[in-house]
Amino acid sequence: AIRFPLPPNMTFVAGTQNVYFDGASQTLLWDLGNPFVAAIWQANAIVRIVPGTPRDTIITAQATLTGTLSGLPVRVIANATTTVANSPPTLDSASVSSTSGQNLSTDEYTYRVVYTDDNADLPTAGTVTIGGTDAIVGTMVEEDPTDTNVLDGKAYIYRTSLSPGPH
């Protein structure tokens, strides 16, 4: 059998038919019978790093394989270490709205985007570019400065008025 306690920043996703997950102890168990009798055996499990785990976090895991060989108990311990890589952020729900909805030159336009990052990294800067050769470049600001959670999405906006014509 193989016993694999999940580190605190990992969650179980799925496993092959001989993989069992004990939720109470957060442990994966592979029931292989006596693994030292079979020439080849295989069991697979998928685990996921918990969203919000900071990048460069080192995760150490240990699996214990037990069985018998020639009637004697055998125990093999395997250690694995990985470092959480940085996931790229996503930008979603991009929109533009005007105060009157009639696109008048007196309207204020609000450009909005939702930023999400699985590593909980806040953006270092955000700009919006409106137009072509005579483009307006503006700095986006937080829609809600009290919202500090980018795991579930955080909105950024830029407000400006525009002169008549295409942009």
XYZ file of C-alpha atoms in Angstrom:
167
model
C 0.000 0.000 0.000
C 1.039 3.597 -0.525
C 0.107 6.307 1.952
C 0.425 9.967 0.871
C -0.680 12.687 3.331
C -1.469 15.825 1.343
C 0.398 18.978 2.341
C -1.919 21.763 3.584
C -1.763 23.683 0.281
C -2.864 20.727 -1.889
C -6.328 19.343 -2.597
C -7.354 15.990 -4.077
C -8.978 16.122 -7.535
C -9.221 12.537 -8.852
C -7.550 9.144 -8.832
C -7.563 5.799 -10.620
C -9.811 3.004 -9.334
C -7.315 1.743 -6.766
C -6.733 5.212 -5.244
C -8.766 6.187 -2.207
C -8.931 9.575 -0.533
C -9.502 9.829 3.194
C -10.898 13.337 3.644
C -10.672 13.253 7.428
C -6.904 12.735 7.404
C -6.357 14.412 3.991
C -4.490 11.292 2.871
C -4.351 9.445 -0.450
C -4.207 5.662 -0.156
C -3.247 3.315 -2.974
C -4.324 -0.279 -2.376
C -1.868 -2.244 -4.496
C -1.910 -5.457 -2.498
C 1.742 -6.359 -2.057
C 3.589 -4.068 -4.485
C 6.808 -6.100 -4.225
C 5.164 -9.175 -5.819
C 4.107 -7.509 -9.079
C 6.788 -6.687 -11.640
C 4.992 -3.487 -12.696
C 2.196 -1.592 -10.977
C 0.695 1.789 -11.530
C -1.703 4.113 -9.747
C -2.393 7.742 -10.544
C -3.818 10.634 -8.609
C -4.341 14.271 -9.511
C -3.832 16.909 -6.852
C -4.118 20.660 -7.199
C -2.229 23.482 -5.533
C -4.752 25.544 -3.562
C -5.470 28.853 -5.375
C -3.891 31.749 -3.517
C -0.765 29.819 -2.597
C 1.972 32.417 -3.115
C 4.417 31.800 -5.936
C 7.802 30.418 -4.933
C 6.168 28.491 -2.062
C 8.092 25.263 -1.576
C 5.827 22.248 -1.115
C 7.317 19.089 0.347
C 5.404 15.826 0.280
C 6.246 12.346 1.490
C 4.774 9.014 0.390
C 5.287 5.754 2.267
C 5.193 2.405 0.440
C 4.716 -0.693 2.589
C 4.601 -4.391 1.754
C 6.512 -7.625 2.262
C 9.436 -9.118 0.395
C 10.458 -12.726 1.076
C 8.201 -12.692 4.134
C 9.878 -9.628 5.635
C 8.123 -6.294 6.059
C 9.446 -3.561 3.769
C 8.898 0.157 4.053
C 10.060 2.658 1.410
C 9.745 6.425 1.915
C 9.818 8.777 -1.070
C 10.098 12.547 -0.752
C 9.187 15.093 -3.392
C 9.604 18.844 -3.402
C 8.192 21.355 -5.848
C 8.067 25.108 -6.041
C 4.826 26.872 -6.949
C 5.234 28.656 -10.265
C 3.610 31.950 -11.015
C 0.352 31.689 -12.945
C -0.391 34.482 -15.391
C -3.279 36.744 -14.414
C -6.435 36.996 -16.518
C -8.408 40.024 -17.663
C -12.140 39.466 -18.139
C -15.428 41.332 -18.471
C -13.940 44.288 -20.345
C -16.585 46.952 -20.941
C -17.153 50.623 -21.806
C -20.151 52.597 -20.626
C -21.205 56.239 -20.884
C -23.075 58.380 -18.364
C -26.057 59.094 -20.627
C -25.811 56.110 -22.902
C -26.240 58.432 -25.901
C -22.518 58.822 -26.683
C -22.586 62.613 -26.463
C -19.348 64.605 -26.389
C -20.275 65.710 -22.851
C -20.519 62.118 -21.588
C -18.000 60.595 -19.267
C -16.929 57.132 -20.400
C -15.951 54.401 -17.968
C -13.595 51.665 -19.148
C -13.714 48.634 -16.845
C -11.896 45.302 -16.627
C -11.805 42.530 -14.017
C -8.343 41.281 -13.021
C -7.970 37.756 -11.541
C -4.790 36.061 -10.329
C -4.557 32.519 -8.897
C -1.380 33.475 -6.998
C -3.138 36.441 -5.344
C -0.637 38.849 -6.932
C -1.953 42.394 -7.233
C -1.142 44.165 -10.502
C 1.808 46.531 -10.441
C 0.174 48.903 -12.955
C -2.739 49.035 -15.356
C -3.241 51.276 -18.351
C -5.862 51.660 -21.022
C -5.155 52.883 -24.559
C -8.055 54.466 -26.409
C -7.742 55.184 -30.126
C -5.008 54.925 -32.709
C -2.402 57.549 -33.649
C -3.798 60.230 -31.298
C -4.441 57.688 -28.584
C -5.415 58.515 -25.050
C -3.395 56.494 -22.544
C -4.823 56.427 -19.047
C -4.001 54.786 -15.749
C -6.648 52.448 -14.422
C -7.602 52.659 -10.741
C -9.341 50.285 -8.358
C -13.121 50.413 -8.612
C -13.344 49.382 -4.946
C -10.145 50.081 -2.965
C -11.454 47.948 -0.063
C -11.554 44.853 -2.311
C -8.121 43.261 -1.901
C -9.024 39.767 -3.162
C -7.879 39.145 -6.728
C -8.569 35.398 -6.426
C -12.251 36.012 -7.229
C -11.631 39.038 -9.461
C -11.055 42.724 -8.761
C -12.393 45.491 -10.995
C -10.256 48.342 -12.344
C -11.653 51.402 -14.120
C -10.613 54.469 -16.100
C -12.948 57.440 -16.636
C -12.586 60.072 -19.338
C -14.540 62.289 -21.713
C -13.980 61.924 -25.440
C -14.093 64.349 -28.325
C -16.556 63.595 -31.135
C -15.339 61.070 -33.688
C -14.038 57.522 -33.829
C -11.724 56.250 -31.131
